[in-house]
XYZ file of C-alpha atoms in Angstrom:
665
model
C -43.889 -14.520 22.848
C -40.244 -16.026 22.379
C -37.021 -15.877 24.262
C -34.049 -14.217 22.362
C -30.511 -15.095 23.594
C -28.075 -12.067 22.435
C -24.285 -11.915 22.231
C -22.862 -8.516 22.059
C -18.553 -8.592 21.038
C -16.466 -5.668 21.935
C -13.277 -5.134 19.909
C -9.612 -6.580 20.518
C -8.256 -3.690 20.303
C -6.625 -1.658 23.532
C -9.814 0.618 25.076
C -12.045 -0.733 22.999
C -14.039 -1.418 26.103
C -16.125 1.272 28.274
C -18.074 1.790 31.464
C -20.897 3.132 29.729
C -24.227 1.130 29.335
C -26.229 -0.144 26.030
C -29.479 0.017 25.419
C -30.824 -2.704 22.284
C -33.915 -2.855 20.133
C -34.697 -5.873 17.894
C -36.247 -4.906 14.809
C -37.962 -7.728 12.615
C -40.059 -8.114 9.620
C -43.156 -8.188 11.948
C -42.701 -5.714 14.668
C -39.840 -4.062 16.610
C -39.346 -4.544 20.789
C -37.199 -2.808 23.011
C -34.990 -4.795 25.280
C -35.913 -4.123 29.086
C -32.165 -4.998 29.888
C -29.740 -2.447 29.608
C -26.478 -3.732 29.113
C -23.556 -2.501 31.477
C -20.213 -2.363 29.134
C -17.127 -3.577 30.828
C -13.661 -1.909 29.870
C -12.136 -5.016 28.854
C -11.088 -6.100 25.200
C -12.477 -8.754 23.282
C -15.663 -8.976 25.834
C -18.240 -11.103 24.645
C -21.372 -10.082 26.460
C -24.335 -12.974 26.627
C -27.848 -12.476 27.881
C -31.111 -13.546 27.483
C -34.797 -11.649 27.082
C -37.854 -12.314 26.854
C -40.133 -10.708 24.019
C -44.014 -10.489 24.266
C -44.611 -10.413 20.668
C -43.478 -12.294 17.446
C -41.107 -10.138 15.906
C -40.463 -12.236 12.204
C -37.204 -12.883 10.888
C -34.955 -10.293 12.216
C -33.982 -7.170 10.257
C -31.976 -4.967 12.737
C -30.520 -4.122 15.747
C -30.467 -0.538 17.280
C -28.480 0.235 19.785
C -28.109 3.459 22.024
C -25.028 4.203 24.304
C -26.240 5.987 27.457
C -23.234 7.423 29.899
C -23.597 8.682 33.160
C -20.500 10.806 34.002
C -17.997 10.156 31.204
C -18.950 9.331 27.398
C -16.180 6.281 27.093
C -15.852 5.368 23.425
C -16.503 1.658 22.814
C -15.791 -0.652 19.923
C -18.579 -2.734 18.902
C -17.827 -5.692 16.931
C -20.435 -7.319 15.956
C -23.776 -8.610 17.741
C -25.430 -11.825 16.880
C -28.979 -12.879 17.850
C -30.348 -16.331 18.359
C -34.662 -16.058 17.669
C -36.739 -18.576 19.325
C -36.897 -21.949 16.617
C -33.727 -20.422 14.693
C -31.958 -22.876 13.554
C -28.860 -20.226 13.310
C -27.936 -17.147 14.771
C -28.569 -13.565 12.876
C -25.320 -11.813 12.614
C -25.605 -8.057 12.809
C -21.944 -6.460 11.802
C -20.413 -3.229 13.295
C -16.566 -3.014 13.311
C -16.885 0.560 14.275
C -16.913 3.169 17.363
C -19.549 3.740 19.314
C -19.946 7.214 20.544
C -22.149 9.604 21.960
C -25.924 8.524 22.573
C -27.801 8.653 18.987
C -29.361 5.660 17.680
C -26.911 3.094 15.721
C -29.098 0.724 13.259
C -27.275 -2.194 12.330
C -28.669 -4.162 9.246
C -28.695 -8.074 9.793
C -25.435 -9.366 7.290
C -26.218 -10.975 4.748
C -25.537 -8.735 1.467
C -27.680 -7.086 -0.662
C -28.075 -4.989 -3.974
C -29.939 -1.991 -4.111
C -33.951 -2.230 -5.069
C -36.285 -0.242 -6.683
C -38.752 -0.384 -3.523
C -38.848 2.979 -1.618
C -40.721 1.239 0.710
C -38.146 -1.466 1.611
C -36.643 -1.126 4.697
C -33.365 -1.857 3.586
C -33.684 0.458 0.571
C -34.444 3.482 3.312
C -31.768 2.054 5.550
C -28.742 2.457 2.533
C -29.997 5.958 1.288
C -29.419 7.339 4.660
C -26.439 5.911 5.451
C -24.922 6.899 2.063
C -26.448 10.686 3.191
C -24.773 10.473 6.275
C -21.357 9.220 4.959
C -21.561 11.528 2.256
C -21.526 14.155 4.686
C -18.432 12.705 6.854
C -16.171 11.479 4.129
C -15.708 14.296 1.587
C -13.252 15.158 -0.682
C -10.317 17.380 -0.349
C -7.069 18.660 -2.773
C -3.677 18.506 -1.544
C -1.940 19.327 -4.783
C -3.443 20.316 -7.735
C -3.243 17.715 -10.435
C -2.668 15.000 -8.166
C -5.465 12.573 -7.047
C -7.823 13.799 -4.471
C -7.749 12.987 -0.620
C -9.915 12.729 2.457
C -11.054 15.593 3.795
C -8.941 15.738 6.851
C -5.994 18.477 7.963
C -4.745 16.090 10.901
C -5.563 12.830 12.378
C -8.021 14.424 14.774
C -9.778 15.707 11.593
C -10.407 11.954 10.535
C -13.885 9.801 11.370
C -12.481 7.974 14.068
C -13.330 4.570 12.401
C -10.592 5.471 9.840
C -8.100 5.892 12.642
C -5.661 3.568 14.263
C -6.387 1.761 16.775
C -4.712 2.432 20.065
C -1.909 -0.145 19.829
C -1.029 0.939 16.542
C -0.896 4.709 17.064
C 1.470 3.810 20.561
C 3.621 1.628 18.460
C 4.284 4.568 15.444
C 4.685 7.432 17.729
C 7.332 5.364 20.011
C 8.832 4.039 16.547
C 9.371 7.842 15.300
C 10.839 8.689 18.578
C 13.000 5.990 19.275
C 13.989 6.980 15.595
C 15.088 10.183 16.403
C 16.834 8.696 18.705
C 19.085 6.548 17.007
C 19.847 8.957 14.763
C 21.017 11.435 17.056
C 23.270 8.806 18.208
C 24.391 7.747 15.176
C 25.666 11.389 14.354
C 27.374 12.239 17.595
C 29.260 8.627 17.354
C 30.695 9.554 13.642
C 31.868 12.919 14.924
C 35.134 12.341 16.038
C 35.449 10.113 12.891
C 36.476 11.294 9.372
C 33.714 10.903 6.683
C 35.779 9.790 4.135
C 35.788 6.024 2.688
C 33.161 3.677 1.573
C 33.790 1.807 4.565
C 32.928 4.916 6.663
C 29.424 3.881 6.834
C 29.973 0.779 8.511
C 30.323 3.183 11.317
C 26.245 3.635 11.639
C 25.257 0.488 9.890
C 23.412 -0.912 13.237
C 20.636 -1.513 14.490
C 17.591 -3.369 13.129
C 18.535 -4.496 9.724
C 17.387 -7.811 7.914
C 19.099 -10.797 6.579
C 19.133 -9.084 3.112
C 20.505 -6.176 3.910
C 23.530 -7.215 5.318
C 24.006 -9.403 1.982
C 23.489 -5.690 0.316
C 25.964 -4.449 2.525
C 28.461 -6.738 1.213
C 27.454 -7.067 -2.279
C 26.225 -3.789 -3.607
C 28.961 -2.928 -6.015
C 28.721 -5.920 -8.108
C 27.266 -5.564 -11.374
C 25.341 -8.814 -10.672
C 23.108 -6.864 -7.716
C 22.994 -3.883 -9.512
C 21.003 -5.385 -12.188
C 18.751 -8.151 -10.288
C 17.865 -4.811 -8.311
C 15.565 -4.310 -11.460
C 13.568 -7.197 -11.454
C 13.174 -8.544 -7.943
C 14.776 -5.338 -5.754
C 12.374 -2.548 -4.438
C 11.143 -1.076 -7.450
C 10.439 -4.071 -10.162
C 7.973 -1.560 -12.359
C 10.314 0.227 -14.409
C 12.570 -2.374 -16.236
C 11.342 -3.328 -20.266
C 12.603 -5.172 -22.742
C 13.748 -3.010 -25.610
C 11.882 -3.069 -28.530
C 14.506 -0.697 -30.402
C 17.818 1.440 -29.303
C 16.724 4.639 -27.046
C 16.774 7.570 -29.114
C 18.800 9.670 -26.781
C 20.800 7.196 -26.429
C 23.782 8.964 -28.344
C 26.870 6.772 -29.096
C 29.903 8.892 -29.751
C 32.625 8.088 -32.333
C 34.756 5.085 -31.287
C 31.776 3.166 -29.719
C 31.052 1.073 -32.764
C 32.034 -2.183 -30.716
C 29.362 -0.877 -28.209
C 26.596 -0.364 -30.944
C 27.135 -3.606 -32.421
C 26.951 -5.073 -28.895
C 23.556 -3.882 -28.357
C 22.361 -4.588 -31.627
C 23.218 -7.788 -31.126
C 21.386 -8.166 -27.501
C 18.505 -6.585 -29.195
C 17.946 -8.938 -31.794
C 18.210 -11.547 -29.374
C 15.607 -10.348 -26.997
C 17.712 -9.997 -24.330
C 18.218 -6.093 -24.115
C 16.620 -3.900 -21.742
C 16.472 -0.839 -20.229
C 15.277 1.723 -17.298
C 14.838 5.141 -18.411
C 14.628 7.779 -15.081
C 13.726 10.645 -18.163
C 10.813 11.355 -15.706
C 13.216 13.403 -13.440
C 14.803 15.649 -16.326
C 14.113 19.190 -15.426
C 13.180 18.765 -12.141
C 14.297 20.933 -9.630
C 16.880 19.726 -6.797
C 16.600 20.443 -2.563
C 18.591 22.328 -0.712
C 19.201 20.655 2.243
C 20.846 22.740 5.022
C 22.009 25.289 2.775
C 23.565 22.633 0.805
C 22.303 22.410 -3.045
C 21.827 18.438 -3.966
C 21.621 17.539 -7.192
C 19.668 15.280 -9.498
C 19.779 13.229 -13.119
C 17.422 11.185 -15.453
C 19.812 8.403 -16.292
C 19.151 5.399 -19.025
C 20.838 2.477 -17.745
C 20.857 -0.386 -20.852
C 21.207 -4.079 -19.649
C 21.430 -7.891 -21.155
C 20.244 -10.781 -20.052
C 22.267 -13.660 -20.160
C 20.885 -17.121 -20.667
C 21.835 -17.734 -16.598
C 19.124 -14.971 -16.144
C 21.552 -12.343 -14.382
C 20.688 -9.259 -15.626
C 24.047 -7.118 -16.374
C 24.593 -3.320 -17.380
C 26.470 -2.435 -20.651
C 26.128 0.950 -20.875
C 24.874 4.180 -18.223
C 23.917 7.761 -19.504
C 23.568 9.623 -16.243
C 22.105 12.285 -18.218
C 20.274 12.925 -21.643
C 21.544 14.802 -24.394
C 20.878 18.615 -24.493
C 21.786 21.922 -25.828
C 24.710 22.184 -23.825
C 25.712 18.884 -23.851
C 24.593 16.830 -27.150
C 26.733 14.510 -26.626
C 26.367 13.407 -22.640
C 29.446 10.777 -22.192
C 28.360 7.094 -21.464
C 29.791 4.724 -18.760
C 30.511 0.762 -19.213
C 32.089 -1.327 -16.917
C 35.542 -1.664 -18.575
C 35.385 2.412 -17.013
C 37.749 2.995 -13.972
C 35.992 1.676 -11.294
C 35.160 4.411 -9.296
C 34.019 5.869 -12.103
C 31.763 3.087 -13.111
C 30.621 2.918 -9.420
C 29.911 6.396 -9.572
C 27.897 5.951 -12.297
C 25.311 2.865 -11.001
C 24.992 5.178 -7.808
C 23.327 7.680 -9.828
C 21.348 5.041 -11.436
C 20.611 3.880 -7.906
C 19.647 7.333 -6.302
C 17.525 7.758 -9.316
C 15.750 4.675 -9.019
C 15.164 5.826 -4.741
C 13.329 8.672 -5.818
C 11.116 7.514 -8.698
C 10.293 4.416 -6.455
C 9.403 6.278 -3.442
C 7.693 9.356 -5.402
C 5.494 7.628 -8.477
C 5.784 3.727 -7.612
C 4.842 3.781 -3.759
C 3.566 7.095 -2.710
C 0.879 8.281 -5.507
C 0.625 4.465 -7.119
C 0.530 2.600 -4.194
C -0.838 5.130 -1.442
C -2.886 7.808 -3.175
C -4.404 5.394 -5.277
C -5.723 3.231 -2.185
C -7.110 6.343 -0.195
C -9.073 7.077 -3.353
C -10.527 3.696 -3.483
C -10.947 3.882 0.471
C -13.169 6.992 0.333
C -15.289 6.231 -2.667
C -16.156 2.789 -0.964
C -17.231 5.038 1.779
C -19.265 7.426 0.260
C -20.896 5.102 -2.507
C -21.602 2.200 -1.462
C -23.458 1.069 2.171
C -22.430 -1.249 4.780
C -25.296 -3.502 2.712
C -23.474 -3.943 -0.567
C -21.130 -7.008 -1.645
C -18.579 -4.645 -3.045
C -18.355 -2.911 0.428
C -18.402 -6.213 2.562
C -15.069 -7.304 0.194
C -13.252 -4.465 0.123
C -13.472 -2.940 3.409
C -11.052 -5.165 5.232
C -8.376 -3.964 1.986
C -8.869 0.037 3.181
C -7.689 -0.221 7.007
C -5.721 2.344 8.215
C -4.799 3.798 4.515
C -7.040 7.125 5.243
C -4.541 7.673 8.690
C -1.494 6.784 7.174
C -1.925 8.522 4.160
C -2.925 11.698 6.811
C 0.178 11.224 8.515
C 2.300 10.880 5.264
C 0.763 14.356 4.105
C 1.903 16.351 7.468
C 5.321 14.718 8.251
C 6.907 13.115 5.094
C 5.527 14.782 2.305
C 4.718 18.238 3.822
C 6.191 21.773 4.390
C 9.902 21.200 6.125
C 8.945 17.500 6.289
C 11.348 14.592 5.646
C 11.122 14.631 1.948
C 12.399 18.094 2.401
C 15.300 17.136 5.112
C 16.823 13.607 3.370
C 15.750 13.582 -0.322
C 17.350 15.610 -3.284
C 13.388 15.765 -5.094
C 12.673 17.923 -1.872
C 11.448 21.410 -1.504
C 8.721 20.808 -4.060
C 10.469 18.575 -6.740
C 8.331 15.483 -5.502
C 5.034 17.362 -5.847
C 6.013 18.054 -9.979
C 7.323 14.831 -10.026
C 4.427 13.243 -9.034
C 2.419 15.365 -11.682
C 4.503 13.869 -14.570
C 3.717 10.479 -12.705
C 0.219 11.248 -13.001
C 0.129 12.411 -16.546
C 1.666 8.406 -17.114
C -0.513 6.932 -14.924
C -2.709 4.096 -16.535
C -5.341 1.788 -15.609
C -3.246 -1.172 -17.070
C -0.306 -0.729 -15.247
C -2.094 -1.721 -12.241
C -2.630 -5.089 -13.436
C 0.221 -7.324 -13.296
C -1.001 -9.448 -16.628
C -1.517 -6.258 -18.812
C 1.805 -4.332 -17.041
C 4.013 -7.160 -17.303
C 3.246 -7.707 -20.634
C 3.574 -4.127 -22.314
C 6.912 -4.395 -20.907
C 8.418 -7.438 -22.305
C 9.043 -9.271 -18.819
C 6.489 -11.952 -18.842
C 8.488 -15.745 -19.174
C 11.604 -14.811 -17.473
C 12.362 -17.614 -14.767
C 14.755 -15.221 -12.944
C 11.856 -12.249 -12.648
C 10.780 -13.441 -9.028
C 8.605 -10.258 -8.395
C 6.948 -11.012 -11.954
C 6.378 -14.706 -11.353
C 4.448 -13.966 -7.686
C 3.154 -11.096 -8.737
C 1.176 -13.595 -11.389
C 0.123 -16.163 -8.962
C -0.676 -13.483 -6.859
C -3.391 -12.099 -8.966
C -4.695 -15.165 -10.131
C -5.491 -16.098 -6.843
C -7.257 -12.638 -5.390
C -8.943 -13.251 -9.370
C -11.004 -16.324 -8.233
C -11.508 -15.204 -4.816
C -13.130 -11.747 -6.124
C -15.110 -14.190 -8.867
C -16.537 -16.195 -6.350
C -18.124 -13.557 -3.869
C -19.413 -11.615 -7.556
C -20.961 -14.149 -8.605
C -22.839 -14.993 -5.515
C -24.451 -11.812 -5.674
C -24.600 -10.712 -9.644
C -26.432 -13.717 -11.367
C -25.482 -11.791 -14.356
C -24.012 -9.138 -16.838
C -27.505 -7.268 -16.637
C -27.267 -7.324 -12.768
C -23.945 -5.171 -13.049
C -25.350 -2.592 -15.143
C -27.915 -1.988 -13.466
C -26.460 -1.410 -10.123
C -26.640 2.079 -9.336
C -24.508 2.207 -6.143
C -21.612 0.214 -7.547
C -21.911 2.236 -11.008
C -22.095 5.730 -9.012
C -18.692 3.970 -6.903
C -16.802 3.199 -10.366
C -17.772 6.878 -11.894
C -16.323 8.559 -8.131
C -13.097 6.693 -8.448
C -12.177 7.441 -12.044
C -13.765 10.918 -12.617
C -13.537 12.468 -9.192
C -10.761 10.587 -7.299
C -8.632 10.113 -9.994
C -9.168 13.512 -11.437
C -11.079 12.106 -14.922
C -8.577 9.423 -15.863
C -11.111 7.394 -18.275
C -8.644 8.737 -20.626
C -5.949 6.276 -19.267
C -8.029 3.399 -19.741
C -10.062 3.518 -16.224
C -13.423 2.507 -16.626
C -16.509 5.031 -15.964
C -18.781 2.232 -15.789
C -18.722 -1.481 -15.715
C -20.706 -3.421 -17.945
C -20.388 -6.943 -17.217
C -19.128 -9.246 -14.328
C -15.707 -9.552 -16.135
C -15.217 -6.048 -16.083
C -16.346 -5.645 -12.697
C -14.114 -8.755 -11.289
C -11.176 -7.512 -13.274
C -11.407 -4.051 -11.633
C -12.242 -5.440 -8.070
C -9.126 -7.310 -8.609
C -6.884 -4.953 -9.622
C -8.107 -2.605 -6.073
C -7.089 -5.502 -3.832
C -3.905 -5.913 -5.485
C -2.547 -2.699 -5.009
C -3.852 -2.074 -1.369
C -1.880 -5.505 -0.590
C 0.168 -7.268 -2.460
C 1.725 -4.199 -4.804
C 2.396 -2.536 -1.266
C 4.156 -5.170 0.192
C 6.518 -5.812 -2.888
C 7.205 -1.997 -3.136
C 7.228 -1.432 0.593
C 8.718 -4.336 2.690
C 11.129 -4.411 0.195
C 12.886 -0.808 1.210
C 14.179 -2.771 4.487
C 16.279 -4.727 2.303
C 17.491 -2.636 -0.340
C 17.396 0.807 1.356
C 19.086 0.289 4.354
C 22.689 0.418 3.366
C 22.321 3.948 2.081
C 25.060 3.584 -0.854
C 22.680 1.209 -2.330
C 19.961 3.688 -2.623
C 21.002 7.033 -1.631
C 18.011 9.400 -1.272
C 20.216 12.519 -2.351
C 23.462 13.401 -4.124
C 25.376 16.451 -2.693
C 27.784 17.376 -6.275
C 27.055 17.056 -9.811
C 27.225 14.332 -11.925
C 30.467 13.260 -13.417
C 31.484 14.470 -16.860
C 34.792 12.609 -17.290
C 35.966 9.694 -15.982
C 39.698 10.030 -14.979
C 38.620 12.699 -12.614
C 36.593 10.745 -10.473
C 38.226 9.693 -7.221
C 37.042 8.488 -3.623
C 36.358 12.072 -2.456
C 34.157 12.811 -5.334
C 32.593 9.354 -4.642
C 31.846 10.255 -1.078
C 31.313 14.174 -1.704
C 28.119 12.495 -3.875
C 26.833 10.476 -1.750
C 24.509 11.560 1.975
C 26.630 13.056 4.519
C 26.410 11.367 8.117
C 22.828 13.148 9.498
C 21.313 12.724 5.722
C 22.495 8.817 6.391
C 21.404 8.434 9.604
C 17.634 9.931 9.018
C 17.194 7.839 5.516
C 17.967 4.632 7.947
C 15.388 6.142 10.476
C 12.762 6.886 8.488
C 13.434 3.395 6.190
C 12.875 1.618 9.649
C 9.563 3.802 10.686
C 7.828 3.112 6.947
C 8.809 -0.518 6.962
C 8.768 -2.542 10.084
C 6.829 -5.360 11.060
C 3.426 -4.025 12.579
C 2.238 -4.899 15.954
C -1.440 -5.676 15.015
C -0.671 -6.713 11.255
C -3.277 -8.282 9.399
C -1.939 -11.044 6.977
C -3.757 -11.133 2.966
C -6.893 -12.645 3.407
C -6.973 -13.204 7.376
C -9.145 -10.242 8.584
C -11.073 -11.430 11.291
C -13.915 -9.160 10.774
C -16.837 -10.944 9.223
C -18.994 -8.667 7.258
C -20.729 -11.417 4.971
C -23.110 -13.086 6.636
C -24.499 -17.279 5.399
C -22.091 -19.961 4.635
C -21.458 -19.721 0.824
C -19.274 -15.862 1.358
C -17.240 -17.842 4.068
C -16.269 -20.600 2.149
C -15.501 -18.457 -0.996
C -12.893 -16.826 1.853
C -11.863 -19.672 3.068
C -10.523 -21.546 0.047
C -8.915 -17.998 -0.654
C -6.971 -18.988 2.528
C -6.080 -22.224 0.998
C -5.036 -20.927 -2.157
C -2.537 -18.408 -0.384
C -1.414 -21.256 2.152
C -0.095 -23.243 -0.949
C 1.235 -20.406 -2.591
C 3.270 -19.517 0.690
C 4.652 -23.163 0.610
C 5.278 -22.795 -3.367
C 7.510 -19.503 -2.289
C 9.108 -21.176 0.557
C 10.475 -24.235 -1.127
C 11.705 -22.278 -3.906
C 13.662 -19.513 -1.808
C 15.064 -22.634 -0.118
C 16.973 -23.146 -3.176
C 18.106 -19.484 -4.037
C 20.966 -17.163 -2.845
C 18.850 -14.506 -2.557
C 15.116 -15.614 -1.666
C 12.770 -13.391 -2.929
C 9.876 -12.792 -0.059
C 8.099 -9.796 -0.244
C 5.357 -11.645 -2.058
C 4.913 -14.639 0.329
C 1.513 -14.400 1.704
C 1.701 -14.473 5.346
C 4.126 -11.505 4.787
C 1.738 -9.012 3.078
C -0.709 -7.030 5.173
C -4.399 -7.181 4.256
C -4.354 -3.115 3.309
C -2.660 0.347 3.197
C -1.159 0.536 7.254
C 2.096 2.040 6.925
């Protein structure tokens, strides 16, 4: 006979508690015991219930806790964090992680939290448990095709179709829905406010440039017409993913006679290694949207830039459209052109950058890949697997926010259709083109930055911080992986891990092995690299391309979501009426500002990178690895803060305290 001390922890989220009762069983190596006392839950979040129970038989080391929730009148869902048990003579508590909603009256079995790889012994109770768990999960988490030629998604037509454990917690849901309502109200107010006023000058945008905005957004408002800020954004703006160092002059850059001096300048910068380019050819031929009966317009610009010794990146020439049969020598715009013509050319580049950033580098490369990782993890890795325990904190809310996006943002009649020139189906074509170019190397900063020639540039702050974060995440991943995989043969022999890899590449990413994604892991190093990519993408890279929108997109002339006139074909005819007629109207501008705040504002239950409260791992070693990860992130935070104090334009998007642990918005 022995006495067991049991702690049952309820989640800290709003409505986590319950009025129901819970029945518990303890399962050990030598027996199973149903506890006589039924635990009466309380509707209080963050509550920890403690009680003791005498058990007549010797259970041995505990393996599982089983629980069943009973209800009398109302079945209140209960969010159980974890259960810990201290047995007779035990020096430490045995922990049984749960971190899920408990509903209905079925029996839920929680294994002891020590991570374990799959075994070959079919009589092993843990092996049987993980097999049953995966069978159940694969019935719950099913794949679906949103659009042919794009990554697979969770099979959920609406939020109500999602598994409860993948949905927003109540506080998050309320904040999201209130932000939508408040944004709509603010948008209507701005529209009504401007009705009596003309919309004919750039200064007229000031009438609606109010509300919650960042200090950087105000700087953008003041300097958006400057060439220096225009170039800076390719390195450190919302989309630092397109710029590359030129290795030759692009074939599409046709220089007409009379521009021999420009040719010489370009070749000189090319020889020095200081010539850069941003090519938006992906937009060429994409059909433009019609918004409220008004035709919108798209372009596929090319901009050539030079890096000065000071680190400033300045534009040299802009080609708004590529050569075509009807226009084999399209006009080139230069800084020496009439100011409004040059400003309009830069605005076409900024609009194109907005569209490619949002569609390719944000929606496709981050949200859709993150969802593939999340669904594959739930389908292929049981809760006992160390890779599941490592990754699951980085999948929080991803399926929910993506389902909302498919219903509200990129759906027929959604925000994309209402405000963006790629709406009305163009955004889907654009994503399909981008999908064909999506490579494994492009998701790994050491490879991607090397391929684009952006290593070792002091003014490339995104590149610097991304590399530092990659190194820190890689050490964290390696620390966990090496605890459980003692050699490459263990990696190769893990059937669950190999199935997870195939599920991501062959199923979720639609046969992406021809673009470098692995279909198997042959070594610990290869596994660590892939896991680092997963965590970096779902946390740091999302912060870089999402949070930055509040800084760079809130002042709409700097990043128009749509253009309402065709690109200029001459320079002399560009007037203020041309510029204002090209930029979004009041309604589009207000909607862009509202949606930017909705999609980027600070979250009420934000979890900074590496600081999740859930303890999926048991034992001191994984916890020590996590603590070192947090220490490394804190050190980087201090370095970035110190650096930013010396900068006129601080780069904060990859400051660890501002990086969310998963894709939640």
